[in-house]
Coordinates of C-alpha atoms in Angstrom, one line a residue:
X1 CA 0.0 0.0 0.0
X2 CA 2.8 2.2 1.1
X3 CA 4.6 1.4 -2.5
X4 CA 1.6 2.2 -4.6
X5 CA 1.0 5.8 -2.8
X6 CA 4.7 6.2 -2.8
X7 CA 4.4 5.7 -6.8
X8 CA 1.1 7.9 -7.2
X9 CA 3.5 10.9 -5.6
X10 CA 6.2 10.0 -7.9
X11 CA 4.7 10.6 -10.8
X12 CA 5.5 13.9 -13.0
X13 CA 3.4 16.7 -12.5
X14 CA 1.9 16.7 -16.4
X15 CA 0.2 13.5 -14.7
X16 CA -2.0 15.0 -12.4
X17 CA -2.8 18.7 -14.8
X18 CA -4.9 20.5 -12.6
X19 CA -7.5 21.3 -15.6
X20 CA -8.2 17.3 -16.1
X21 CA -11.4 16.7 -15.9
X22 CA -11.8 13.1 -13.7
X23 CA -13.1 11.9 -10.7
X24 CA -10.4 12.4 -7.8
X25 CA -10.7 10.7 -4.7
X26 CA -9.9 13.7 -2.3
X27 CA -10.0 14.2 1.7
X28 CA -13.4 13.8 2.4
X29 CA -14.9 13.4 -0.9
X30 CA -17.1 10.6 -0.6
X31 CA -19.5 12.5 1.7
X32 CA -22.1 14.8 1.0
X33 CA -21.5 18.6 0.2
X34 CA -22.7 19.5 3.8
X35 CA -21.3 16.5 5.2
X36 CA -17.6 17.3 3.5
X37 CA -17.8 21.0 4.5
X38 CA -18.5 19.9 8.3
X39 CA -15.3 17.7 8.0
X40 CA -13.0 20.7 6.5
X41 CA -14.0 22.9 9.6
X42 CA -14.2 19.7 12.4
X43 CA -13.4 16.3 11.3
X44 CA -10.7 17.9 10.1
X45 CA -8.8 19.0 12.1
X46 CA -8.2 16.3 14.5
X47 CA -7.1 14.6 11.1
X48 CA -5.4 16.6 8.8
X49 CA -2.2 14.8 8.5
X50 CA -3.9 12.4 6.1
X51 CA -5.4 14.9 4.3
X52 CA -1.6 16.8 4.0
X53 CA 0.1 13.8 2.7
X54 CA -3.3 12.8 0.3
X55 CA -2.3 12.2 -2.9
X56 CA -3.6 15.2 -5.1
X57 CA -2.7 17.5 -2.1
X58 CA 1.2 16.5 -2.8
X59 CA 1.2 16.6 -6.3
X60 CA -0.6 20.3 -6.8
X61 CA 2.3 21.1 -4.3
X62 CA 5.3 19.3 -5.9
X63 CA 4.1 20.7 -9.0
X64 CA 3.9 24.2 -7.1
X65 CA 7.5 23.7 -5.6
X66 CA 8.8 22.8 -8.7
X67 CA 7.1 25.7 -10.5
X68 CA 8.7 28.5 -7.7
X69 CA 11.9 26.9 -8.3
X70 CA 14.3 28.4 -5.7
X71 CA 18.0 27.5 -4.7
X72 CA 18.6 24.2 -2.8
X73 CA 19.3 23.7 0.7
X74 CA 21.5 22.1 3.4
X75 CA 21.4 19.0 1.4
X76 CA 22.5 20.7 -1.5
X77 CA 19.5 19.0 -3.3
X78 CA 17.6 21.0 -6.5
X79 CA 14.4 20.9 -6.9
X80 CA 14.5 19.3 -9.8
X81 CA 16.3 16.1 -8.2
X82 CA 12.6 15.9 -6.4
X83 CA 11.0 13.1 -8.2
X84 CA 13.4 10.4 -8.6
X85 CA 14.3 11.3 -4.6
X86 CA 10.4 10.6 -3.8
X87 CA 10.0 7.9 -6.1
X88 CA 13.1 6.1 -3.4
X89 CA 11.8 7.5 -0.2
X90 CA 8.3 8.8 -0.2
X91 CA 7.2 5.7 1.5
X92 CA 9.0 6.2 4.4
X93 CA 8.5 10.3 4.6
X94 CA 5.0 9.5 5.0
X95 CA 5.5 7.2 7.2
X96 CA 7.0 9.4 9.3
X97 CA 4.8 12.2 9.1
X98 CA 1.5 10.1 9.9
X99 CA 3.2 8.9 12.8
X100 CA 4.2 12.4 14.0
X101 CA 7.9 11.3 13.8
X102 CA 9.4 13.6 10.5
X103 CA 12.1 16.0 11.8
X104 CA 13.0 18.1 9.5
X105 CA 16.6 19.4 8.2
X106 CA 17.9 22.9 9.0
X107 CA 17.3 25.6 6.6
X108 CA 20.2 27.3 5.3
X109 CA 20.3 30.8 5.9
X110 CA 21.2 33.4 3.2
X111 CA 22.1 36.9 3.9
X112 CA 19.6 39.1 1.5
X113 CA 20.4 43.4 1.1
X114 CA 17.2 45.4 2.3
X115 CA 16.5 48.3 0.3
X116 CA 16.6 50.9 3.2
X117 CA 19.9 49.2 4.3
X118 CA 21.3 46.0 6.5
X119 CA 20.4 42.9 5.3
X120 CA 17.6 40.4 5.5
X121 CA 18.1 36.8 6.8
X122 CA 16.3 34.6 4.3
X123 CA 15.8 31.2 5.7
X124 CA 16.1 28.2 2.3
X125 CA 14.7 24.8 4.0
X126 CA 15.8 21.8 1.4
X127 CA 13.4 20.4 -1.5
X128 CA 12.1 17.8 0.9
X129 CA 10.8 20.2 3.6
X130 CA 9.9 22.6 1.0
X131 CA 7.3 20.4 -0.2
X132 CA 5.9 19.1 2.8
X133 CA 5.2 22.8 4.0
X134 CA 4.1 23.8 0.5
X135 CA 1.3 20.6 1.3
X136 CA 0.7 22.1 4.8
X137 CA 0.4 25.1 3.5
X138 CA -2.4 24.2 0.9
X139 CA -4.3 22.3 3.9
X140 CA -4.3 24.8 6.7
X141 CA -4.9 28.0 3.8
X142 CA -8.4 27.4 3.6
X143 CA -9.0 26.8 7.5
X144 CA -7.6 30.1 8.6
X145 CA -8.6 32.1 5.7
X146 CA -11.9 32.6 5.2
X147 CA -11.6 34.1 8.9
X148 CA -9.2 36.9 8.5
X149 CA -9.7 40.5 7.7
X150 CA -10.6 42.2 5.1
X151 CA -7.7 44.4 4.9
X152 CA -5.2 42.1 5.4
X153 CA -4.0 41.4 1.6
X154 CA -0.4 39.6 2.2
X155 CA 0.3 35.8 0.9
X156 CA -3.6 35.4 0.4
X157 CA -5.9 33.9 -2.2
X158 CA -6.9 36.6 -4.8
X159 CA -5.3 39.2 -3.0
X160 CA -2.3 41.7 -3.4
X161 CA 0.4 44.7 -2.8
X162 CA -1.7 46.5 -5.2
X163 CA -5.2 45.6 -4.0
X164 CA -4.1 47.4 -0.3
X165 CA -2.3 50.0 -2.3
X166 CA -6.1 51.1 -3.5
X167 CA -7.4 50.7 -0.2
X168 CA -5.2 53.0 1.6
X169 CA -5.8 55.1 -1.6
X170 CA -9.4 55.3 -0.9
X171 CA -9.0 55.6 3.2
X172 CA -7.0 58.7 2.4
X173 CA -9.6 60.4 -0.3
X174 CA -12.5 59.5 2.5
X175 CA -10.8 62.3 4.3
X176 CA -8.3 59.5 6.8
X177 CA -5.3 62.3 6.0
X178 CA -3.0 61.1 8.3
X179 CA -1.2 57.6 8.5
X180 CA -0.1 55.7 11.3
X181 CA 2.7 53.9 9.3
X182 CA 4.2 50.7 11.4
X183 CA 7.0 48.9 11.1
X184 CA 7.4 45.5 13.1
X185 CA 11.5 45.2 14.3
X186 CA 12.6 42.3 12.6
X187 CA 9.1 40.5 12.6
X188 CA 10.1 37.0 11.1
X189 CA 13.2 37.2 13.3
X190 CA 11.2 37.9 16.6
X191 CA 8.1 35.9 16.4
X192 CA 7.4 34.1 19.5
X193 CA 6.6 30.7 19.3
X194 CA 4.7 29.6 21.8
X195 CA 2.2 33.0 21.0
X196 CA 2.1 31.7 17.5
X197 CA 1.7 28.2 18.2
X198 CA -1.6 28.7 20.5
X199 CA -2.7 30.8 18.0
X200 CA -2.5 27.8 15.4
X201 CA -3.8 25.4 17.7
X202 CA -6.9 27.1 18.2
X203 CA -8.4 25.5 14.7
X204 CA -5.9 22.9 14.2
X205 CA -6.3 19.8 16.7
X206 CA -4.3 17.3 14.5
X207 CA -1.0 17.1 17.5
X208 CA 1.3 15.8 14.0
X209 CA 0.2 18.9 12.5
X210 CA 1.0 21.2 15.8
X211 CA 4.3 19.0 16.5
X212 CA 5.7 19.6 12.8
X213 CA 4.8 23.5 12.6
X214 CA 6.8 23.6 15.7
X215 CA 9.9 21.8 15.0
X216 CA 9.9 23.7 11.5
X217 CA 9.9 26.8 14.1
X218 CA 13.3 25.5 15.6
X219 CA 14.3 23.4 13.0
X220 CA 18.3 24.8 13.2
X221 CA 19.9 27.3 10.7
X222 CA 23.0 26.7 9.0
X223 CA 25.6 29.4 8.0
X224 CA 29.0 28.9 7.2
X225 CA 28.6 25.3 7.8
X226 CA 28.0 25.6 11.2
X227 CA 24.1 24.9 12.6
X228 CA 22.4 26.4 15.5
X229 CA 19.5 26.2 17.1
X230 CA 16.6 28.4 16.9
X231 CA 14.2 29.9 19.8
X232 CA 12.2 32.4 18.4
X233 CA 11.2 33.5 14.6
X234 CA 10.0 32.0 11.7
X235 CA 12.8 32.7 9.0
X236 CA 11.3 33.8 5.7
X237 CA 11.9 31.4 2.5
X238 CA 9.7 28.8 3.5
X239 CA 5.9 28.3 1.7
X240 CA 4.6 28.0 5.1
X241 CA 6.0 31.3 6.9
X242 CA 3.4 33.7 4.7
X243 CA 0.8 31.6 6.2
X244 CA 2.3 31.6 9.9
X245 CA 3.2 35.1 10.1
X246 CA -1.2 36.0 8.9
X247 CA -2.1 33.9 11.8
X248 CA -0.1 35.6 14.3
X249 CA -1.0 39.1 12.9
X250 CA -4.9 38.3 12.5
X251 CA -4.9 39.1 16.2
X252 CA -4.2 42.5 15.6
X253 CA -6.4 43.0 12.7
X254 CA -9.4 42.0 15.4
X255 CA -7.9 44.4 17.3
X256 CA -7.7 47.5 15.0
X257 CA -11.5 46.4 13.7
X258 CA -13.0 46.2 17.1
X259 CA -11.5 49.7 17.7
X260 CA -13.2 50.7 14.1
X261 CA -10.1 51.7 13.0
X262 CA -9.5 52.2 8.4
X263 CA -6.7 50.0 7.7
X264 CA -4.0 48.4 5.4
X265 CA -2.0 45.6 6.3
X266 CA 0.2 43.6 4.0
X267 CA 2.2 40.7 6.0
X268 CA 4.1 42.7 8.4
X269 CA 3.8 46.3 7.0
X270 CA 0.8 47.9 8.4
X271 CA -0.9 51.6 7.9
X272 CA -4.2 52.6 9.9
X273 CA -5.3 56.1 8.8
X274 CA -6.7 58.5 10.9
X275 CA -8.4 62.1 10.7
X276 CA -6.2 64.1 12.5
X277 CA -2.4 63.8 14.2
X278 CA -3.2 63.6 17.4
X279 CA -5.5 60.8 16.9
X280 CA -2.9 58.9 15.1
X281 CA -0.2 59.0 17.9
X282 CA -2.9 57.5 20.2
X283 CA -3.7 54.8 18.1
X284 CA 0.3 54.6 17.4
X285 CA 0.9 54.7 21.5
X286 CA -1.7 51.8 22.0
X287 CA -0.9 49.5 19.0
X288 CA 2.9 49.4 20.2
X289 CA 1.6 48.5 23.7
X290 CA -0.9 46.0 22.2
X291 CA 2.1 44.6 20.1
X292 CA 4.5 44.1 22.8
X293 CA 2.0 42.4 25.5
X294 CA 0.0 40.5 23.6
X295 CA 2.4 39.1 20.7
X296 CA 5.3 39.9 22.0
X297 CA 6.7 42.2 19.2
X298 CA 7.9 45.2 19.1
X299 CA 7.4 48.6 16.7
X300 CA 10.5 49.8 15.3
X301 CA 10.6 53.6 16.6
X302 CA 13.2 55.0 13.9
X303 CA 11.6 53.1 10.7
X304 CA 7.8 54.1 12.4
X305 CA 6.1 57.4 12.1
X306 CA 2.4 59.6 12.1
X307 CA 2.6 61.2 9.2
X308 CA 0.8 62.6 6.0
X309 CA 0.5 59.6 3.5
X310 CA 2.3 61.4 0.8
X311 CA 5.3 61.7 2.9
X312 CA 5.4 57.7 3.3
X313 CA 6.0 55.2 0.7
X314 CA 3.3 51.8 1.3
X315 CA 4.2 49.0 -0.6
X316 CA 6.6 51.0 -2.9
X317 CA 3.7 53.5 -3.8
X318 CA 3.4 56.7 -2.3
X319 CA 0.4 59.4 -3.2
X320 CA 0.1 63.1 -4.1
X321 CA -1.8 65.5 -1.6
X322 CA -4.7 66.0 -3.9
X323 CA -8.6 66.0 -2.4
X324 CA -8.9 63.2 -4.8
X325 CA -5.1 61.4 -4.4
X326 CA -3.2 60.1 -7.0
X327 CA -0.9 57.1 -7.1
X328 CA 2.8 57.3 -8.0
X329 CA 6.1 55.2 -7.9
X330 CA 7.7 56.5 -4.5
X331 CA 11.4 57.9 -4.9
X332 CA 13.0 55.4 -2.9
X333 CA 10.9 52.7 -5.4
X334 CA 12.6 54.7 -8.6
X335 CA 16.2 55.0 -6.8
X336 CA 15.9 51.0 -6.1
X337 CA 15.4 50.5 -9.8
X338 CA 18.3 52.2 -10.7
X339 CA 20.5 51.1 -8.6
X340 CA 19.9 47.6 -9.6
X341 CA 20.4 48.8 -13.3
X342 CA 23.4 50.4 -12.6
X343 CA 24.3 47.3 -11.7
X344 CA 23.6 45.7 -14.8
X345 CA 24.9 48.2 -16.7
X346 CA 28.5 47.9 -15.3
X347 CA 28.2 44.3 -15.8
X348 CA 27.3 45.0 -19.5
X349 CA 30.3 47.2 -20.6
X350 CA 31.9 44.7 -23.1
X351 CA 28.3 43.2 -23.7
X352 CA 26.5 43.9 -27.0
X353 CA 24.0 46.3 -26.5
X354 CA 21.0 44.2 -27.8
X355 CA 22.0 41.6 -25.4
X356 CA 22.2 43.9 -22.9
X357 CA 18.3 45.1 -23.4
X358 CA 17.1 41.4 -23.7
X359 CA 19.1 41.2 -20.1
X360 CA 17.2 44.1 -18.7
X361 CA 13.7 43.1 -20.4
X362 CA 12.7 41.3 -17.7
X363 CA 13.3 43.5 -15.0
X364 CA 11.7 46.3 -16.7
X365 CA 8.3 44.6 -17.8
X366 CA 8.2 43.0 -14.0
X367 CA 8.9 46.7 -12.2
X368 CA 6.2 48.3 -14.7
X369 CA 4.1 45.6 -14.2
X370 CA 3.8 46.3 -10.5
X371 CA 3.6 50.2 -10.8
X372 CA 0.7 50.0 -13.5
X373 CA -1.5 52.0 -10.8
X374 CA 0.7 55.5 -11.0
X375 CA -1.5 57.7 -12.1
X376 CA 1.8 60.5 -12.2
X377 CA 3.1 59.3 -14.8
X378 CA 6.4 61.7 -15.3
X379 CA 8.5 59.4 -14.0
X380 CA 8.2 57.0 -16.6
X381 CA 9.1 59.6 -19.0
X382 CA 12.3 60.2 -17.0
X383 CA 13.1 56.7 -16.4
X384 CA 12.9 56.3 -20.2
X385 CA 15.2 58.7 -20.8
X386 CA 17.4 57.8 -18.2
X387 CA 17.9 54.0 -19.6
X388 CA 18.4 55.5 -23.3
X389 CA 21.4 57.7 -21.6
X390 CA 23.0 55.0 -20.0
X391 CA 22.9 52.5 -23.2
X392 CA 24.6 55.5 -24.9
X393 CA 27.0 55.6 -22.3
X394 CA 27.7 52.2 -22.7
X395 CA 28.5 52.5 -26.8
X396 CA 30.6 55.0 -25.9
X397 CA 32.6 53.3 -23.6
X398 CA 32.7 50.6 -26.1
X399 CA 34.3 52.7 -28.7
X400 CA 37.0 53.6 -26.6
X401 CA 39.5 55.2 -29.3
X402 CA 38.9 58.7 -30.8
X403 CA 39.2 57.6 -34.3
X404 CA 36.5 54.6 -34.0
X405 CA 34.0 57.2 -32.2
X406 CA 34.5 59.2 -35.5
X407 CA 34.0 56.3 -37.7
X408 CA 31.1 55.3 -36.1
X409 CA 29.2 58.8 -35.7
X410 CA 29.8 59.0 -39.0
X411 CA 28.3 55.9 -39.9
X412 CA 25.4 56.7 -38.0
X413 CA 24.5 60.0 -40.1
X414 CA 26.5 62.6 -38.4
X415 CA 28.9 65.3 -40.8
X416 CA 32.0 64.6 -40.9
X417 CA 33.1 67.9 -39.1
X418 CA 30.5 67.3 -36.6
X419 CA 32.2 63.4 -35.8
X420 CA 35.3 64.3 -35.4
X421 CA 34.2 67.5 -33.4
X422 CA 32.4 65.5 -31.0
X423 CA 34.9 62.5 -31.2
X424 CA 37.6 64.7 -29.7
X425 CA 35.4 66.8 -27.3
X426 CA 37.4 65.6 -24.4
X427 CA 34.3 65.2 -22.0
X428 CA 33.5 62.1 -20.3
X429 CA 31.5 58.9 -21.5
X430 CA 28.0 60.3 -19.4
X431 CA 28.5 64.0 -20.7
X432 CA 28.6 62.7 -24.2
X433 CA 25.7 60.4 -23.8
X434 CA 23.6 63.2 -23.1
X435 CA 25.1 65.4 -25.8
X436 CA 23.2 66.0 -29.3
X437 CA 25.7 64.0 -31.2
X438 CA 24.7 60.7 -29.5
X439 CA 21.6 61.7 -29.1
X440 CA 21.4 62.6 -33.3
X441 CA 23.5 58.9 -33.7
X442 CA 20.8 56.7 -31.4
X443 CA 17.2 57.9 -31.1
X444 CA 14.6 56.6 -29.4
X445 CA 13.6 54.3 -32.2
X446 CA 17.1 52.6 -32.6
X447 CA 16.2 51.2 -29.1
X448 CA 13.1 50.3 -29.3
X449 CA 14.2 48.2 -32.6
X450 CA 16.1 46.2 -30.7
X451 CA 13.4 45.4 -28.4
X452 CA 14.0 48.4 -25.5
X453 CA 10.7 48.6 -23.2
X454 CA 9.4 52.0 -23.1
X455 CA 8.2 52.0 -19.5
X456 CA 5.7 55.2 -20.9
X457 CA 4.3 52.8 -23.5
X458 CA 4.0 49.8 -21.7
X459 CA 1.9 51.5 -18.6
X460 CA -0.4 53.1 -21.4
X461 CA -1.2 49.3 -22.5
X462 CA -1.3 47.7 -19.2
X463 CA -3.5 50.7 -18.2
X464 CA -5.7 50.2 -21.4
X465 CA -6.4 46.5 -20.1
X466 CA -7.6 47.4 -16.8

């Protein structure tokens, strides 16, 4: 029996599509509607390591884990090495988790930059544990779910960043001018456990379940080959940490709705907006208090502040000051994408310049993507030109030697007075870049031939979809 399930989980992905249209035994499904609906919310959940390791429910996650990708952990295992792993040893895994005996490895901890500075400590469990928490994840999702607020939009079903983005949009035009804006110090890294563990366990009832959340809690980290333990957090890289860190927060979502407070909160970045100043260093006073007594976190005073909302950035958006506010990229959002294209462009120097666009293609359509809500839109315009200058700068680098700069403004429609002019100008590669010479030698259209994103163009379409 053990063999056959172990080979049903083995199989590829493309053999359990999603979209199929067959009749899948699943956890419950021989019931009635009613009936299965009062097992998902009781029967449940004194039982829901059999519905975790279920068949279906492991292949919608390996195909899920497989999907996200990601870079291996302790065990140095891909997620591609998956399969043909299971196919050897899936027997014994569940085994092992029905029995409430799986431990599982330590993650390995990676050191990621934050924008605003420091670094954050990302937390990479191996392919293994990746996939049994993607499973637990897909089980416990729509138990805690349905019961959490309305503005929380982090790591949940048909929500996003840019849903609460037009939220707090919408708090501040209802005449909410003033934002308590939160930030949680090091949230993932302080979460208690036993807070967040009593908070699981009030829906959950399955002690496997509640044992293997916990030692994924203090499963040990592992940098520079040395592993320690772990007393307190829940390091972010895993598919079940979203999940965990809702839970622990939906308390103070209650909190800030019994208090009929207008909010925003997207995983551990939180803004309740207010009507006046005063009100909104009460309500900052009181949350911190909340925060530390009855979760045991606490508010970061420096990163924190009461403020008007277009003097804070939420979710990489800030606002104008309008009646009626308008969305825009934030300035710390628009310095973040150039610094990370900076990058690219020193990496580029000796790089074609059409490779170098398809390189920045993705990063461009993914940013733009994100910011289709900016409703100033002169940013784009500036970014645009921006990129163009620095590709010029890279040509001209490329050139390097007086007489090949010649050669090639002249090849590029320029007078032959006017090349050699500009050729031997003696100014720098970002001076010339801007200059009317480069400009005259690569407009607009020579990079869009070879496939440059216009960031103005591609919000326009995006826009026009909406």
């Amino acid at each position: 029996m053990e063999t056959r399930d172990a080979d049903s989980m083995a199989e590829t992905p493309e053999a359990h599509p999603e979209d199929r249209t067959r009749n899948v035994r699943t956890y419950g499904s021989s019931a009635s509607s009613s009936t299965a609906r009062e097992e998902n919310s009781y029967l449940t959940a004194s039982r829901l390591m059999e519905a975790v390791v279920e068949r279906e429910n492991m292949a919608k996650a390996h195909r899920r884990v497989v999907a996200n990708g990601g870079a291996p952990g302790v065990d140095k295992m891909p997620v591609d090495a998956l399969l043909p792993y299971l196919r050897e040893h899936w027997a014994r895994i569940k085994r092992e988790l029905l029995e409430g005996r799986y431990k599982p490895q330590p993650v390995r901890i990676v050191e990621i930059p934050k924008p605003s500075g420091g670094v954050r400590m990302l937390g990479i469990p191996t392919s293994v544990d990746r996939l049994i928490q993607q499973a637990l994840q897909q089980i416990l999702t729509p138990i805690f779910d349905p019961d959490f607020s309305e503005s929380s939009y982090g790591f949940r079903p048909k929500r996003s960043a840019q849903g609460a983005v037009l939220a707090a949009r919408a708090h501040v035009a209802s005449g909410r001018r003033w934002v308590v804006d939160m930030d949680l110090e090091k949230f993932f890294d302080r979460v208690n456990h036993d807070v967040l563990m009593a908070r699981v366990a009030r829906k959950v009832e399955d002690k496997r379940v509640l044992l293997l959340i916990r030692r994924y809690l203090q499963a040990g980290a592992m940098a520079g080959g040395i592993v320690s333990a772990r007393t307190e957090g829940t390091p972010q890289g895993g598919p079940l940490s979203p999940l965990l860190s809702n839970i622990l927060l939906d308390d103070l979502d209650k909190e800030l709705e019994r208090r009929g407070h207008a909010f925003c909160r997207y995983a551990d970045d939180c803004n309740v907006y207010v009507q006046s100043k005063a009100a909104g260093e009460r309500v900052m006073a009181s949350l911190t208090r909340f925060l530390e007594k009855k979760l045991r976190l606490k508010v970061n005073a420096e990163k924190s502040a009461v403020a008007r909302p277009w003097q804070r950035k939420f979710l990489g958006y800030s606002m104008t000051m309008h009646k009626a506010p308008r969305l825009k990229a934030a300035p710390e959002s628009v310095r973040r994408l150039k610094e990370s294209l900076k990058d690219l462009f020193r990496c580029g120097r000796g790089m074609n310049v059409g490779r170098l666009i398809e390189e920045m293609t993705p990063k461009l359509r993914g940013w733009i993507a994100y910011f289709k809500l900016a409703e100033v839109k002169g940013i784009f315009e500036e970014l645009d030109g921006w990129i163009r200058r620095r590709l010029r700068t890279v040509i001209w680098r490329q050139w390097k030697r007086t007489y090949t700069r010649a050669k090639n403004l002249m090849k590029r429609g320029l007078a032959d007075e006017r090349a050699w002019i500009s050729a031997t100008n003696g100014r720098g590669p970002w001076w010339n870049a801007g200059a009317s010479h480069m400009h005259d030698a690569f407009r607009a259209g020579y990079f869009a031939h070879l496939g440059l994103v216009s960031l103005q163009h591609e919000l326009r379409r995006l826009q026009s979809l909406t």
